[in-house]
Amino acid sequence: MHRSAPRLSRILACAAVPVMLVAVGCSSDSGSDGKKSAGSSASGTAGTKPSEPTVEPAKFSDLPDPCTSIGKKTIEDLVPDAKKKGGTAGGSSDLSVRSSCSWNGLDDQGVKGSQYRWMDVGFTRFDSDQSLGSGAKRATADYTKQVTKAKESEGAKKVAAEPAAGIGDEATLVTYGLSKTDEDFVYATVVARTGNVVVTLTYNGAGYAGAKTPSSSDIVKGARKAAKEAVAAVDEIADAETTPPAKSGSGDDAKGDGKDSSESGGKDTATGKGTTKPKSS
């Protein structure tokens, strides 16, 4: 009896070994698969993470001087006897983002009365932003907003709007009448977009002391002309920034480079903004 007890214990112990090995083997395989699965999942997530799409760079990084964006001859024709021929600049915290200028004048025609004219041009530039979209997309949204604003001018009568072909990437002409200071004013507003910049030009006029009210066609013609010049002034910014520098090597080339640098100003490497201002015509 004393001999059989140890023998029985050894038999039971050996019989239990395969069961334990199987259990251990299953546990080991399960752990290995779990780690592999987790690792594969993490690796797959990191490998397939979509990158954010890069927005289109803004076309313009600066704005022209609004008071020189319209030619002197045009100002003389559209705003006779302007109080300030150089215009009155509007306030702005950042002229590279928002700027404006206005002119007004009263042309006294003696016994025939007087003709009053007023014109305003404004620029708004939008940068490309990863979260907000491209500058052009943001400008398009503002363009639509400005057209609606013009059509909803307080007190406006006989409001009409139509596309203004040939001005920027897109443009709308809004016309209406408005009575103030006991006179009938004729208004024309051109809202245009070129790239990431919105240009809003308003031109209006009235006849005082018995003078005839200006015709809508004349006011519209003047507004379209001035708006085209304002948009062209914006486009000159991009032209100046994308013009490659002259090759050095000869004396003439060196002189040419010096001239370009002093006149155009190039691009501010610290701010990334163009410093070119269009010349007044």
Coordinates of C-alpha atoms in Angstrom, one line a residue:
M1 CA 0.0 0.0 0.0
H2 CA 2.8 2.4 0.8
R3 CA 4.4 1.6 -2.6
S4 CA 1.2 2.0 -4.6
A5 CA 0.3 5.4 -3.4
P6 CA 3.4 7.2 -4.8
R7 CA 3.0 5.3 -8.1
L8 CA -0.6 6.4 -8.4
S9 CA 0.4 10.0 -7.8
R10 CA 3.0 9.8 -10.6
I11 CA 0.5 8.4 -13.0
L12 CA -2.1 11.2 -12.3
A13 CA 0.6 13.8 -12.6
C14 CA 1.7 12.5 -16.0
A15 CA -1.8 12.2 -17.2
A16 CA -2.4 15.9 -16.4
V17 CA 0.6 17.1 -18.3
P18 CA -1.0 17.0 -21.8
V19 CA -4.0 18.9 -20.6
M20 CA -1.9 21.6 -19.2
L21 CA 0.3 21.8 -22.3
V22 CA -2.8 22.1 -24.5
A23 CA -4.2 24.8 -22.2
V24 CA -0.9 26.7 -22.2
G25 CA -0.6 26.3 -26.0
C26 CA -4.1 27.7 -26.6
S27 CA -3.4 30.5 -24.2
S28 CA -0.2 31.3 -25.9
D29 CA -1.7 31.3 -29.4
S30 CA -4.6 33.5 -28.3
G31 CA -2.2 36.0 -26.8
S32 CA -0.1 36.0 -29.9
D33 CA -3.1 36.5 -32.2
G34 CA -4.4 39.3 -30.0
K35 CA -1.2 41.2 -30.1
K36 CA -0.8 40.7 -33.8
S37 CA -4.4 41.8 -34.4
A38 CA -4.0 45.0 -32.3
G39 CA -0.7 45.8 -34.0
S40 CA -2.1 45.3 -37.4
S41 CA -5.1 47.5 -36.6
A42 CA -2.9 50.2 -35.3
S43 CA -0.5 49.9 -38.2
G44 CA -3.4 49.9 -40.7
T45 CA -5.0 53.0 -39.1
A46 CA -1.7 54.9 -39.3
G47 CA -1.0 53.8 -42.8
T48 CA -4.4 54.6 -44.2
K49 CA -5.0 58.0 -42.4
P50 CA -6.1 60.4 -45.2
S51 CA -4.1 63.5 -45.5
E52 CA -6.0 66.9 -45.6
P53 CA -6.3 68.3 -49.1
T54 CA -4.2 71.3 -49.7
V55 CA -6.2 74.4 -50.6
E56 CA -5.3 76.3 -53.8
P57 CA -2.9 79.2 -53.1
A58 CA -4.4 82.7 -53.3
K59 CA -3.6 84.5 -56.5
F60 CA -3.1 88.0 -54.9
S61 CA -1.1 88.7 -51.7
D62 CA -1.6 92.4 -51.8
L63 CA -3.9 95.2 -52.9
P64 CA -3.3 98.3 -55.1
D65 CA -3.6 101.8 -53.7
P66 CA -7.3 102.5 -54.2
C67 CA -6.8 106.2 -54.7
T68 CA -4.5 105.5 -57.7
S69 CA -6.4 102.5 -59.0
I70 CA -8.5 104.6 -61.3
G71 CA -6.8 106.9 -63.8
K72 CA -6.6 110.7 -63.3
K73 CA -8.3 111.3 -66.7
T74 CA -11.2 109.0 -65.7
I75 CA -11.6 110.8 -62.4
E76 CA -11.7 114.2 -64.2
D77 CA -14.3 112.9 -66.7
L78 CA -16.6 111.2 -64.1
V79 CA -16.2 113.6 -61.2
P80 CA -15.8 117.1 -62.5
D81 CA -14.4 119.6 -60.0
A82 CA -13.7 116.9 -57.5
K83 CA -12.9 118.4 -54.1
K84 CA -9.9 116.2 -53.8
K85 CA -8.6 115.0 -57.1
G86 CA -6.4 112.5 -55.4
G87 CA -9.4 111.0 -53.6
T88 CA -10.1 110.4 -49.9
A89 CA -8.9 107.1 -48.6
G90 CA -11.1 105.1 -46.2
G91 CA -9.9 103.8 -42.9
S92 CA -8.5 100.3 -42.7
S93 CA -6.5 98.3 -40.1
D94 CA -4.7 96.4 -42.9
L95 CA -4.5 98.0 -46.4
S96 CA -3.3 94.7 -47.8
V97 CA -6.7 93.1 -46.9
R98 CA -9.2 95.9 -47.2
S99 CA -9.0 99.4 -48.6
S100 CA -11.2 102.1 -50.3
C101 CA -11.2 105.6 -51.8
S102 CA -13.9 108.1 -52.7
W103 CA -14.3 111.2 -54.8
N104 CA -17.1 113.8 -55.0
G105 CA -17.6 117.1 -56.7
L106 CA -20.1 119.7 -57.7
D107 CA -19.8 121.1 -61.2
D108 CA -21.5 124.6 -61.1
Q109 CA -23.1 125.4 -64.4
G110 CA -24.4 128.8 -63.4
V111 CA -28.0 129.5 -64.4
K112 CA -28.2 125.9 -65.7
G113 CA -27.8 124.5 -62.3
S114 CA -25.1 122.2 -61.0
Q115 CA -24.2 118.6 -61.5
Y116 CA -23.1 116.5 -58.5
R117 CA -21.1 113.3 -58.9
W118 CA -19.8 110.8 -56.3
M119 CA -17.7 107.7 -56.8
D120 CA -16.3 105.1 -54.4
V121 CA -14.1 102.1 -55.0
G122 CA -13.4 99.3 -52.4
F123 CA -11.2 96.3 -52.4
T124 CA -11.4 93.2 -50.2
R125 CA -8.8 90.4 -50.4
F126 CA -9.2 86.9 -49.0
D127 CA -6.3 84.6 -48.1
S128 CA -6.4 80.8 -48.6
D129 CA -7.1 79.0 -45.4
Q130 CA -6.9 75.2 -44.7
S131 CA -10.1 75.3 -42.6
L132 CA -12.0 78.0 -44.5
G133 CA -11.1 77.2 -48.1
S134 CA -9.2 78.8 -50.9
G135 CA -9.0 82.6 -51.3
A136 CA -11.0 82.4 -54.6
K137 CA -13.8 80.4 -52.9
R138 CA -14.0 82.8 -50.0
A139 CA -14.0 85.8 -52.4
T140 CA -16.8 84.2 -54.4
A141 CA -19.0 84.0 -51.3
D142 CA -18.3 87.6 -50.5
Y143 CA -19.0 88.6 -54.1
T144 CA -22.5 87.1 -53.8
K145 CA -23.0 88.9 -50.5
Q146 CA -22.0 92.3 -51.9
V147 CA -24.3 91.9 -54.9
T148 CA -27.2 91.2 -52.6
K149 CA -26.3 94.2 -50.4
A150 CA -26.3 96.5 -53.4
K151 CA -29.7 95.3 -54.6
E152 CA -31.1 95.8 -51.1
S153 CA -29.8 99.4 -50.6
E154 CA -32.2 101.3 -48.4
G155 CA -34.6 103.5 -50.2
A156 CA -33.6 102.1 -53.6
K157 CA -36.2 102.3 -56.4
K158 CA -36.4 100.4 -59.7
V159 CA -33.6 98.1 -58.8
A160 CA -32.2 96.0 -61.7
A161 CA -29.2 93.7 -61.9
E162 CA -27.4 92.1 -64.8
P163 CA -24.1 90.4 -65.5
A164 CA -21.3 92.9 -66.4
A165 CA -19.3 91.0 -69.0
G166 CA -15.6 91.7 -69.5
I167 CA -14.8 92.8 -65.9
G168 CA -12.7 90.4 -63.9
D169 CA -13.6 86.7 -63.5
E170 CA -17.2 87.6 -62.8
A171 CA -19.1 90.9 -62.3
T172 CA -22.6 92.1 -61.7
L173 CA -24.1 95.6 -62.5
V174 CA -26.8 96.8 -60.1
T175 CA -28.7 100.0 -61.0
Y176 CA -31.4 101.9 -59.0
G177 CA -32.7 105.3 -58.2
L178 CA -32.7 107.1 -54.9
S179 CA -34.2 110.3 -53.7
K180 CA -32.3 112.3 -51.1
T181 CA -31.7 116.0 -50.3
D182 CA -34.9 116.6 -52.4
E183 CA -33.1 115.5 -55.5
D184 CA -33.3 112.3 -57.7
F185 CA -30.0 110.4 -57.7
V186 CA -29.1 107.7 -60.3
Y187 CA -26.9 104.9 -59.0
A188 CA -24.8 102.2 -60.6
T189 CA -22.8 99.7 -58.6
V190 CA -20.4 97.2 -60.2
V191 CA -19.4 94.3 -58.0
A192 CA -16.5 92.3 -59.5
R193 CA -14.3 89.4 -58.5
T194 CA -10.8 88.7 -59.8
G195 CA -9.1 85.8 -58.2
N196 CA -9.3 86.2 -54.4
V197 CA -10.2 89.9 -54.5
V198 CA -13.6 91.5 -54.6
V199 CA -13.9 95.0 -56.1
T200 CA -17.0 97.1 -55.4
L201 CA -17.4 100.4 -57.3
T202 CA -20.4 102.7 -56.9
Y203 CA -21.0 105.8 -59.1
N204 CA -23.9 108.1 -58.7
G205 CA -25.1 111.6 -59.7
A206 CA -27.8 114.2 -59.5
G207 CA -28.7 117.5 -60.9
Y208 CA -29.1 120.5 -58.5
A209 CA -30.8 123.9 -58.9
G210 CA -32.8 123.0 -61.9
A211 CA -30.1 120.9 -63.7
K212 CA -31.2 117.8 -65.4
T213 CA -30.9 114.4 -63.7
P214 CA -28.0 112.5 -65.3
S215 CA -29.1 109.6 -67.6
S216 CA -28.8 106.1 -66.3
S217 CA -26.9 105.1 -69.4
D218 CA -24.2 107.7 -68.7
I219 CA -23.9 106.7 -65.0
V220 CA -23.7 103.0 -66.0
K221 CA -21.0 103.7 -68.7
G222 CA -18.9 105.6 -66.2
A223 CA -19.2 102.9 -63.5
R224 CA -18.2 100.2 -65.9
K225 CA -15.2 102.1 -67.2
A226 CA -13.9 102.9 -63.6
A227 CA -14.6 99.3 -62.5
K228 CA -12.5 97.9 -65.3
E229 CA -9.6 100.2 -64.4
A230 CA -9.9 99.2 -60.7
V231 CA -9.8 95.4 -61.6
A232 CA -6.9 96.0 -63.9
A233 CA -5.0 97.6 -61.0
V234 CA -5.5 94.5 -59.0
D235 CA -4.3 92.3 -61.8
E236 CA -1.1 94.3 -62.1
I237 CA -0.2 93.1 -58.6
A238 CA -0.1 89.5 -59.8
D239 CA 1.7 90.4 -63.0
A240 CA 4.5 92.2 -61.0
E241 CA 4.8 89.3 -58.6
T242 CA 5.1 86.6 -61.3
T243 CA 7.5 88.4 -63.6
P244 CA 10.8 86.6 -63.5
P245 CA 13.9 88.7 -62.7
A246 CA 16.2 89.7 -65.6
K247 CA 19.2 87.5 -66.0
S248 CA 22.5 89.1 -64.8
G249 CA 25.7 88.9 -66.7
S250 CA 25.9 92.0 -68.9
G251 CA 26.1 95.6 -67.9
D252 CA 22.6 96.3 -69.5
D253 CA 21.1 93.4 -67.6
A254 CA 22.5 94.7 -64.3
K255 CA 21.1 98.1 -64.9
G256 CA 17.8 96.5 -65.8
D257 CA 17.7 94.6 -62.6
G258 CA 18.4 97.7 -60.6
K259 CA 15.6 99.6 -62.3
D260 CA 13.1 96.7 -61.7
S261 CA 14.0 96.6 -58.0
S262 CA 13.6 100.3 -57.4
E263 CA 10.3 100.6 -59.2
S264 CA 8.4 97.4 -58.5
G265 CA 9.6 96.8 -54.9
G266 CA 9.3 93.0 -55.5
K267 CA 8.0 90.8 -52.7
D268 CA 8.6 91.4 -49.0
T269 CA 10.4 88.2 -47.9
A270 CA 9.5 88.8 -44.3
T271 CA 5.8 89.1 -44.7
G272 CA 5.3 87.2 -48.0
K273 CA 3.2 90.1 -49.3
G274 CA 3.9 91.9 -52.6
T275 CA 4.9 95.5 -52.2
T276 CA 4.1 96.6 -55.7
K277 CA 1.7 99.6 -56.1
P278 CA 0.4 100.3 -59.6
K279 CA 1.3 103.6 -61.1
S280 CA -1.4 106.1 -61.5
S281 CA -2.3 106.7 -65.1

